[in-house]
XYZ file of N, CA and C in Angstrom:
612
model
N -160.208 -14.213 -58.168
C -159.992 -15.659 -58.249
C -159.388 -16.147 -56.946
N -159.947 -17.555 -56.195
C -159.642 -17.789 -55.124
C -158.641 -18.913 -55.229
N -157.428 -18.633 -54.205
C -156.291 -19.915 -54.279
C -156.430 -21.441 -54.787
N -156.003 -22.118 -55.288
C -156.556 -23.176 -55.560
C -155.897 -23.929 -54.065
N -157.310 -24.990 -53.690
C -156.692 -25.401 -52.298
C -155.294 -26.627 -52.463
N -154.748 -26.657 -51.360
C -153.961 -27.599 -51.394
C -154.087 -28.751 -51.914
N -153.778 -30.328 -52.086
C -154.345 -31.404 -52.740
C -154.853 -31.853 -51.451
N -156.166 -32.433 -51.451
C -156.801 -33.639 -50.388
C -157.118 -34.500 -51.341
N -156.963 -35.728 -50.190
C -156.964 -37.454 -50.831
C -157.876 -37.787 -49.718
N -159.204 -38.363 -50.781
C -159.766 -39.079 -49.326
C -159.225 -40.235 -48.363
N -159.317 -40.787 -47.382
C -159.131 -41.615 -46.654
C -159.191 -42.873 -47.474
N -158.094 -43.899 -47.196
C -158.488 -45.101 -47.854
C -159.569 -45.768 -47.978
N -160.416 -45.773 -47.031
C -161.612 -46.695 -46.845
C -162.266 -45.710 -47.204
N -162.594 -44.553 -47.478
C -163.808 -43.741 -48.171
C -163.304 -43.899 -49.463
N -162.230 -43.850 -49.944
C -162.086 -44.067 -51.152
C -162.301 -45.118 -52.058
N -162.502 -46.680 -51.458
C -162.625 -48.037 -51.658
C -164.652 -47.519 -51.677
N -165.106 -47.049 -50.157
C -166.218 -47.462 -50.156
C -166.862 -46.094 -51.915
N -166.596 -44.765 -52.291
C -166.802 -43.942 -53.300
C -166.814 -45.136 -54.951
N -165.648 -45.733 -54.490
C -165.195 -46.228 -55.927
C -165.269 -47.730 -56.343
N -165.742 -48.220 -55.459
C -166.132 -49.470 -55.606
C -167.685 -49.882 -54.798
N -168.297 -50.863 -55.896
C -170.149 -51.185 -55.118
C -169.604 -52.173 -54.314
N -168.705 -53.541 -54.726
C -168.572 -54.396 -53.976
C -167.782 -54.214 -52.785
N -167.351 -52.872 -52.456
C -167.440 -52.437 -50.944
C -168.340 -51.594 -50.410
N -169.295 -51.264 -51.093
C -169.945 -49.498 -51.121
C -171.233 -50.527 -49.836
N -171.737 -51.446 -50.984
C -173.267 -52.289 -50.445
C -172.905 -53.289 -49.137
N -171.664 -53.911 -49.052
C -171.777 -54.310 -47.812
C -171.590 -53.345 -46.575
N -170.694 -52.416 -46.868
C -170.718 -51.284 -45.710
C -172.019 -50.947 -45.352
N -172.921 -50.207 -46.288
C -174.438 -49.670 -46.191
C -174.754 -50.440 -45.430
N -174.824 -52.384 -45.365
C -175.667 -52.909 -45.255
C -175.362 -53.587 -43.359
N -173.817 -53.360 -43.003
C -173.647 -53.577 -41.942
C -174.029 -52.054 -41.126
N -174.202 -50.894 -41.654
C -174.027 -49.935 -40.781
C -175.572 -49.140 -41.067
N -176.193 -49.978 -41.535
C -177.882 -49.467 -41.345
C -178.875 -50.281 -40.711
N -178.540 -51.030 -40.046
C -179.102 -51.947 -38.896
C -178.391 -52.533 -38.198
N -179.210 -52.961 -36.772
C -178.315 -53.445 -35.601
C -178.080 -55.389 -36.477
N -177.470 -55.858 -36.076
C -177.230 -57.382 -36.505
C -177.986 -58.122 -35.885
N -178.694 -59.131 -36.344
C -179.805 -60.062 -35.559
C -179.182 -61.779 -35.902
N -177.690 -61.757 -36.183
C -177.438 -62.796 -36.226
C -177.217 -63.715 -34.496
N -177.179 -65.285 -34.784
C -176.868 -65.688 -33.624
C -175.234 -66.544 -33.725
N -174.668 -66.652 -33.032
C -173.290 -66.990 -33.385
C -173.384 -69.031 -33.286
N -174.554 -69.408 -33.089
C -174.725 -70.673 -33.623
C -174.234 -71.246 -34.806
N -174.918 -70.344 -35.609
C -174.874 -70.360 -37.246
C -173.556 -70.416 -37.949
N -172.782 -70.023 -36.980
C -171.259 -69.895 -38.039
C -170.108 -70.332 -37.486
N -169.063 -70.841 -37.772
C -167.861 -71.137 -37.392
C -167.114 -70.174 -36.788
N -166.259 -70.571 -36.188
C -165.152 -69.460 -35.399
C -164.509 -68.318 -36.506
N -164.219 -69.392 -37.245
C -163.592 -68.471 -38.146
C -164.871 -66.999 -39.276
N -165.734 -67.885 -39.615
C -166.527 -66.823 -40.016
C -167.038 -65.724 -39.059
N -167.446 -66.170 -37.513
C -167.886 -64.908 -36.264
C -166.489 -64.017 -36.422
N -165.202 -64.437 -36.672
C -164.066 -63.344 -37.041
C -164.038 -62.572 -38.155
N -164.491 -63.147 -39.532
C -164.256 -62.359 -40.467
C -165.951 -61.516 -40.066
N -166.802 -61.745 -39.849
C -167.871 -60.689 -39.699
C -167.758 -59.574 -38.447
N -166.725 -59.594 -37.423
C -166.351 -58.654 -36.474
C -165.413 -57.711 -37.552
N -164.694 -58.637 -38.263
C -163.522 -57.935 -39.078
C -164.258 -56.503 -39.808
N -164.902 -56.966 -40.471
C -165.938 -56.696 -41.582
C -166.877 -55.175 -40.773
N -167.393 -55.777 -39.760
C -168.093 -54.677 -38.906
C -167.332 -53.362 -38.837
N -165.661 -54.220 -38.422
C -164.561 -53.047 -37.658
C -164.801 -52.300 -38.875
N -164.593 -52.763 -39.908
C -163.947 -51.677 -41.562
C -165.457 -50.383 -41.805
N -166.597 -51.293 -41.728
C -167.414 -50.660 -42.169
C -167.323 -49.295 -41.331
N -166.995 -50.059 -40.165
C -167.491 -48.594 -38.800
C -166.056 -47.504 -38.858
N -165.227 -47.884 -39.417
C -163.895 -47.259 -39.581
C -164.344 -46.321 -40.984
N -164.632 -46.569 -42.385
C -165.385 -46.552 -42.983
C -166.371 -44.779 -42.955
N -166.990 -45.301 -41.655
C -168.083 -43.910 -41.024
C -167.360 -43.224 -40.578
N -166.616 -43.583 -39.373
C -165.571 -42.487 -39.198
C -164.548 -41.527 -39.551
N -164.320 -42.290 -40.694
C -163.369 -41.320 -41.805
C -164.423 -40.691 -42.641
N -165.700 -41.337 -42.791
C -166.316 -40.328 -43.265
C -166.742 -38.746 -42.687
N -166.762 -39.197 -41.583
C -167.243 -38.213 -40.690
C -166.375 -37.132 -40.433
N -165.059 -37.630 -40.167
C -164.216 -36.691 -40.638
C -163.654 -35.843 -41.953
N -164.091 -36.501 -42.948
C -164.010 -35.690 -43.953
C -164.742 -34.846 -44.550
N -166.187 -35.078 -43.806
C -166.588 -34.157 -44.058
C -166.172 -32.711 -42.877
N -165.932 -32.714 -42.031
C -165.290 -31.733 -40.892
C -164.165 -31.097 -41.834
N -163.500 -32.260 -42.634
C -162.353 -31.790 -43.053
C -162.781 -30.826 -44.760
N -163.379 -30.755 -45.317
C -163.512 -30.394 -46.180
C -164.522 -28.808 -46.551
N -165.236 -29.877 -44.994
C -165.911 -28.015 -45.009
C -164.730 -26.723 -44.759
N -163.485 -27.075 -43.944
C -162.738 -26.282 -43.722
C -162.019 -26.046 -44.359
N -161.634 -26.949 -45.922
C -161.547 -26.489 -46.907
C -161.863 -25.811 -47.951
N -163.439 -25.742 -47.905
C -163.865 -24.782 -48.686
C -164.704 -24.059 -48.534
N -164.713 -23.730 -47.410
C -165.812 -22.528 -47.206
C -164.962 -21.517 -46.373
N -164.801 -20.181 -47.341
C -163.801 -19.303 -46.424
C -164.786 -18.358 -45.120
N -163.918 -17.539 -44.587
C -164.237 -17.126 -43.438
C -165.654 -15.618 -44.092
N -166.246 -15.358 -42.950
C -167.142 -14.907 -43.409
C -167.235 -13.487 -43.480
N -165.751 -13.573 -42.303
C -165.301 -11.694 -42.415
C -165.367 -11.045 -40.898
N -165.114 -9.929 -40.836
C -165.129 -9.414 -39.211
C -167.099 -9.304 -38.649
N -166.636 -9.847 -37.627
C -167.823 -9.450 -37.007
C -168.895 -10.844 -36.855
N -168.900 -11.605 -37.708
C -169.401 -13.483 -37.846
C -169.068 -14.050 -36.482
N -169.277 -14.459 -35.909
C -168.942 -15.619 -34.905
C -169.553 -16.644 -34.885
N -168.822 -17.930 -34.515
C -169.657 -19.173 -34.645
C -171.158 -19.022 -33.348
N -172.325 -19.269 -34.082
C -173.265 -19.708 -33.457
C -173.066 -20.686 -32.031
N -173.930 -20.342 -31.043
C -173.797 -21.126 -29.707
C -174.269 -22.601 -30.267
N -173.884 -23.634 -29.441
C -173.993 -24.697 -29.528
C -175.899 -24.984 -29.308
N -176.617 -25.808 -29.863
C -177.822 -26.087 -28.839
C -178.063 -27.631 -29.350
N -177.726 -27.609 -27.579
C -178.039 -29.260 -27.487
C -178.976 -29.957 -27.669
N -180.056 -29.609 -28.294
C -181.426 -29.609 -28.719
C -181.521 -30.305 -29.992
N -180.338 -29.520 -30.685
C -180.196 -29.772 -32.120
C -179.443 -31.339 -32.774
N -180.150 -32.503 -32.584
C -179.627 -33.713 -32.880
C -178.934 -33.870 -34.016
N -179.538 -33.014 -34.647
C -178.430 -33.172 -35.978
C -177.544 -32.769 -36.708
N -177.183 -31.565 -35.585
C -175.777 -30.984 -36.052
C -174.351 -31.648 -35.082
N -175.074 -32.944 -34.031
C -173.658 -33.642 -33.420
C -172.494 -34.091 -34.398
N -171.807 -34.306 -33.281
C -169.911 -34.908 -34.332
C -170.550 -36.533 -34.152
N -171.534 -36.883 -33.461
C -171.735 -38.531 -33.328
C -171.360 -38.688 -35.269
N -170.708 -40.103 -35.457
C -170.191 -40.698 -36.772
C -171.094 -40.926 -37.342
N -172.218 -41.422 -36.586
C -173.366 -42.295 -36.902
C -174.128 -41.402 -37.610
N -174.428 -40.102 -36.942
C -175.618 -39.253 -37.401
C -175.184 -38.606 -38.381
N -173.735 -38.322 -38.872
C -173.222 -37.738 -39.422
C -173.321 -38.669 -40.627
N -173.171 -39.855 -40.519
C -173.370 -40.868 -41.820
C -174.719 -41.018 -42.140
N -175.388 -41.034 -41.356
C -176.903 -40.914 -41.963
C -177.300 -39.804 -42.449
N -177.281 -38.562 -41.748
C -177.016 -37.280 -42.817
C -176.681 -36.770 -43.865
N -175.224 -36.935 -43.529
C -174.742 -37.186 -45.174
C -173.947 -35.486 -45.389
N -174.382 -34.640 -44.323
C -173.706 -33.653 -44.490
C -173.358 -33.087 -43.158
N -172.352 -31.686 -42.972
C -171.766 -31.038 -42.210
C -171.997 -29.854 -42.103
N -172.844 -28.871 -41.424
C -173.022 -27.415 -41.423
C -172.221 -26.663 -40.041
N -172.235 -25.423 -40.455
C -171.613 -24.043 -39.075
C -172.507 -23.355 -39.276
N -172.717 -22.781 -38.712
C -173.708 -21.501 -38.118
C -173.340 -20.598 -37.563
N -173.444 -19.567 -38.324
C -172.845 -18.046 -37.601
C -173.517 -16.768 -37.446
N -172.976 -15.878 -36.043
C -174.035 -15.141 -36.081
C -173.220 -13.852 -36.227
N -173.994 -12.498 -36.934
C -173.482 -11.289 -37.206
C -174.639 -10.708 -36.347
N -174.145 -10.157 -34.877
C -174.851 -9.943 -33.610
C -175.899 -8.211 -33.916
N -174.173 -7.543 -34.352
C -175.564 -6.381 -34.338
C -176.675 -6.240 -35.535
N -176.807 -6.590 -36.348
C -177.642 -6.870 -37.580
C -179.123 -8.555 -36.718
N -178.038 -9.008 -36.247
C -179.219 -10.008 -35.631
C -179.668 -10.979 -36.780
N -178.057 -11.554 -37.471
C -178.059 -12.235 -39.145
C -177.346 -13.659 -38.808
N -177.243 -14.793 -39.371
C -177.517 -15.655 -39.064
C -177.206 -16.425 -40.501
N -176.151 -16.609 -40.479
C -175.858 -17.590 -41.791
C -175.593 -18.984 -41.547
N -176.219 -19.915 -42.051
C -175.826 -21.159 -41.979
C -175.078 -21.395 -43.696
N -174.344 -22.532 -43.029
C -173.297 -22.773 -44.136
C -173.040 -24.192 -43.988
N -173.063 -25.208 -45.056
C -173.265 -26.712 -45.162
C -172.417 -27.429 -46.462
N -172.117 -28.404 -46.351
C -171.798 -29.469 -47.282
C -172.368 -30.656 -47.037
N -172.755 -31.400 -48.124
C -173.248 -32.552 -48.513
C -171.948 -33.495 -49.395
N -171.603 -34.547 -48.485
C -170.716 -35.664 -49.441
C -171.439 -36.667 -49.268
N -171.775 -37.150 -51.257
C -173.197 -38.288 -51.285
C -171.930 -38.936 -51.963
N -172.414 -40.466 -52.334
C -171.898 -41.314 -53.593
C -172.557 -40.833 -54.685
N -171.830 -40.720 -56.153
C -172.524 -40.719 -57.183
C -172.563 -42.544 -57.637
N -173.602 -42.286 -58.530
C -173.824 -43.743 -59.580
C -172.855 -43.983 -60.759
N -172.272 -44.454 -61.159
C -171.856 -45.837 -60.322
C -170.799 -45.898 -59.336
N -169.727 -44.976 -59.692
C -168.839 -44.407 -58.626
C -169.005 -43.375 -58.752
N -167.789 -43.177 -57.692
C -167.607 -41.822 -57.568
C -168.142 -41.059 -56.238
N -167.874 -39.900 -56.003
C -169.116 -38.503 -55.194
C -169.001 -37.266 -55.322
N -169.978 -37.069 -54.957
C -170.634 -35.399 -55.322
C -170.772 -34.580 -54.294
N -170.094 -33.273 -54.105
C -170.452 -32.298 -53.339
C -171.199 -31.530 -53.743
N -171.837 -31.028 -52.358
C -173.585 -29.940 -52.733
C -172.864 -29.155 -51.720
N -172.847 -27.694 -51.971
C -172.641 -26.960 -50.912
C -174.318 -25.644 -50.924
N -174.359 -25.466 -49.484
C -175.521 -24.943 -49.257
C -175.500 -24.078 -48.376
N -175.797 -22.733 -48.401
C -176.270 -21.452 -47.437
C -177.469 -21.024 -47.525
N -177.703 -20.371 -46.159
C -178.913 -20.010 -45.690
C -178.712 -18.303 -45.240
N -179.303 -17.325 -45.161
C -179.360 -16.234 -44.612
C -180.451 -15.971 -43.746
N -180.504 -15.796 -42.475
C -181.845 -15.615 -41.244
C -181.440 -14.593 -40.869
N -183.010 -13.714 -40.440
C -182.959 -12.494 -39.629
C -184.212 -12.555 -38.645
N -183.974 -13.298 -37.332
C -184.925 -13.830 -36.937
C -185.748 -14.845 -37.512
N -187.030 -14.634 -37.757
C -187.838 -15.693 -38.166
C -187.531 -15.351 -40.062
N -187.300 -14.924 -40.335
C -187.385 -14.207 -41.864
C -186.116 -14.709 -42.744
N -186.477 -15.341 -43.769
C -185.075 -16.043 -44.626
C -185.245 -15.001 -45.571
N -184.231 -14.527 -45.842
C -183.506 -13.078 -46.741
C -183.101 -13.762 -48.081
N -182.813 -14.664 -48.165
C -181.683 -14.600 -49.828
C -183.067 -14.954 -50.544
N -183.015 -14.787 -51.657
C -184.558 -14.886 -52.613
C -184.038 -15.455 -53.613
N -184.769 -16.223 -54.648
C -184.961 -16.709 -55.719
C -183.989 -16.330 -57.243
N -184.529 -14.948 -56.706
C -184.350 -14.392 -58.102
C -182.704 -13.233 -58.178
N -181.801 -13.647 -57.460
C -180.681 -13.142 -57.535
C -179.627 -14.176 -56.697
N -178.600 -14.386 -57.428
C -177.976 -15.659 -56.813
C -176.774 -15.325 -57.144
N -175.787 -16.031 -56.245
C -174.101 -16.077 -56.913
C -174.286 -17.048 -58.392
N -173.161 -16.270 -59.601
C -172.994 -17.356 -60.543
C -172.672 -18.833 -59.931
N -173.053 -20.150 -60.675
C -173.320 -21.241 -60.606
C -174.195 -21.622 -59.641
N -174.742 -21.136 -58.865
C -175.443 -21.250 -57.476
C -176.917 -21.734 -58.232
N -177.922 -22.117 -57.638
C -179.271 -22.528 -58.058
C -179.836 -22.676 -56.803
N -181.469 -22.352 -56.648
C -181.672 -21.860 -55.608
C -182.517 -23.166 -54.697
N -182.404 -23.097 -53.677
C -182.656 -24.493 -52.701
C -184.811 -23.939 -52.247
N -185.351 -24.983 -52.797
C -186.626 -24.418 -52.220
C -186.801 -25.106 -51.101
N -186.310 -26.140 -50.766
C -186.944 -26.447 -49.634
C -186.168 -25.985 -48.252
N -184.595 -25.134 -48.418
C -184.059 -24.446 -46.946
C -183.866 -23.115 -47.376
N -185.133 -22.804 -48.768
C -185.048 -21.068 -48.720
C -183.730 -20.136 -48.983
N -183.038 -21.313 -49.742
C -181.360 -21.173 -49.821
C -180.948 -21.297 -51.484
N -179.443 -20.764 -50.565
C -178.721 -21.631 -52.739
C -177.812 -22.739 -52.187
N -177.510 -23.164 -53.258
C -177.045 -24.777 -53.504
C -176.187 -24.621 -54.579
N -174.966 -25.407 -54.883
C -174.123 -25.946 -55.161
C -173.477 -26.801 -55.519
N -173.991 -27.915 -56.551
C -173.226 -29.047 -56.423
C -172.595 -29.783 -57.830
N -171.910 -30.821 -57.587
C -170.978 -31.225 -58.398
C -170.419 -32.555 -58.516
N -170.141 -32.971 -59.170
C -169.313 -34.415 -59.076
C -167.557 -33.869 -58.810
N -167.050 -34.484 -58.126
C -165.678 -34.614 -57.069
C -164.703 -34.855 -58.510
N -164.448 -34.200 -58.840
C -162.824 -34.926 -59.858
C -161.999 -35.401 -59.141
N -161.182 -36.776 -59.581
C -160.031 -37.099 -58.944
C -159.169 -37.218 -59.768
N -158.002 -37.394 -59.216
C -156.464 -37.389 -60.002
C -155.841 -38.195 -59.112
N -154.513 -38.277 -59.478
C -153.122 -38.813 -58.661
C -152.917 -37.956 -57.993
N -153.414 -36.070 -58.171
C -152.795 -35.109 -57.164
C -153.998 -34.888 -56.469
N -154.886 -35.928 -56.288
C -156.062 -35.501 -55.263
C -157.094 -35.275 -55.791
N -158.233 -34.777 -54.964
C -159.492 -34.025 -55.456
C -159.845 -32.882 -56.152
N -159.757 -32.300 -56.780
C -159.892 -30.905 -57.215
C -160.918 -30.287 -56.832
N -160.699 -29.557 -55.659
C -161.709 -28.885 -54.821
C -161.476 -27.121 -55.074
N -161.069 -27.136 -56.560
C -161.444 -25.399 -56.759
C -162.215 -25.286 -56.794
N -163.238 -25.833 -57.990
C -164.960 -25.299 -58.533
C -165.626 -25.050 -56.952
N -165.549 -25.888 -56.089
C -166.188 -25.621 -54.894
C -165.868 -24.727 -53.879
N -164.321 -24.512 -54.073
C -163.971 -23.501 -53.030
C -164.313 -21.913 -53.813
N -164.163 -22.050 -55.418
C -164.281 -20.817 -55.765
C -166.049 -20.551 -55.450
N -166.657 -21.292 -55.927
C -168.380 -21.380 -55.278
C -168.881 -20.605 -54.034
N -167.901 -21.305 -53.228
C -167.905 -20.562 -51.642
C -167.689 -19.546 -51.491
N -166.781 -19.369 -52.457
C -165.885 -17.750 -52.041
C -166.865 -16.982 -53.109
N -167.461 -17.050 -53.932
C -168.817 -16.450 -54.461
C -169.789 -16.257 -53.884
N -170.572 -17.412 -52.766
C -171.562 -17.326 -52.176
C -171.671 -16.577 -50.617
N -169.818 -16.281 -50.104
C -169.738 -15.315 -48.912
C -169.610 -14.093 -49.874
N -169.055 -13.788 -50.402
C -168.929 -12.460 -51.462
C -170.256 -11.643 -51.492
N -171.098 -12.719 -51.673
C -172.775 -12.385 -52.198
C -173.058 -12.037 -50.925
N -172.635 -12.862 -49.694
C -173.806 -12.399 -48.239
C -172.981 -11.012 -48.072
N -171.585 -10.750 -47.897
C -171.187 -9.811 -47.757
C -171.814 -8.274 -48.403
N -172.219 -8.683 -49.394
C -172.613 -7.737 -50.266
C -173.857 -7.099 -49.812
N -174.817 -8.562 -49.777
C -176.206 -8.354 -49.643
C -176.008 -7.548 -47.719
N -175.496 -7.920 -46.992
C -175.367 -7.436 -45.384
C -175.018 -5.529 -45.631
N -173.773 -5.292 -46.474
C -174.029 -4.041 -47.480
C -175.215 -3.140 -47.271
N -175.805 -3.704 -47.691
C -177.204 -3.053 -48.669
C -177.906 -2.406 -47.201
């Protein structure tokens, strides 16, 4: 059985935009297109409350963006001797810290490599909104050996279910909250099941 993690509280403004629509839909709606307004149209005072409005949404992404950084490092333990983080490749647009891409994504992965085996685990979280509030974490691994994805179908960590379209398992859940935070066991114990399993399977 793995520690239960400390308490995390999301950020105020992720927590407003999770738990409420009448902040959830105007955020979406300022931070998924550029603005084509002209400042003709509105009074001084309204061109302020819509800069205002912009600032929150984009504040908003950024705490999102960080929480997800922050949470992967909450629950996904280490992978053991010999793992090292994967080289960077600048190629790869969609594993940047940019806020933006990270909000359109929707998730956070590491990549690590176990050199003399020539193994290759990727390791991910997904923080979506659920309907009507709320959100849901998906956590997701991959196993590569070169061109060749190793983890199969038909043997999985308990609760795990298997990902067909990244050849992976998956993980996910709706977020409990409390007054003492998130309850991020089910997911950390998940994790600590699904390195258990690569450990095992690297074993063999």
């Amino acid at each position: 059985m793995t520690a239960k993690p400390a308490p995390f509280h999301y950020r105020e403004s992720l927590q407003a935009y999770f738990e409420t629509s009448e902040v959830r839909f105007p955020v979406d709606q300022l931070l998924a297109k550029k603005m084509s307004f002209v400042p003709q149209a509105f009074t001084v005072g309204e061109v302020a409350d819509f800069y205002k409005a912009c600032l929150a949404a984009r504040q908003t992404q950024i705490d999102y963006a960080q929480t997800l950084f922050d949470l992967w490092h909450r629950i996904w333990p280490d992978l053991g001797a010999g793992w090292d983080p994967a080289p960077y490749d600048p190629g790869d647009k969609e594993l940047t810290l940019d806020p933006q891409v990270r909000w359109e994504q929707q998730y956070f992965q590491r990549s690590f490599d176990l050199k003399p085996k020539r193994l290759r685990a990727n390791l991910w979280l997904f923080l979506t909104p659920s309907s009507p509030s709320g959100s849901e974490i998906e956590l997701g691994c991959t196993l590569v050996q070169g061109t060749k994805w190793l983890l199969k179908k038909g043997s999985m960590p308990d609760g795990w279910s298997w990902d067909k379209d990244n050849e992976g398992f998956q993980f996910a859940a709706d977020v409990a909250v409390s007054d003492n935070g998130l309850d991020l066991a089910p997911f950390a114990e998940a994790a600590h099941r699904a390195v258990s399993f690569i450990a095992d399977f690297v074993r063999q």
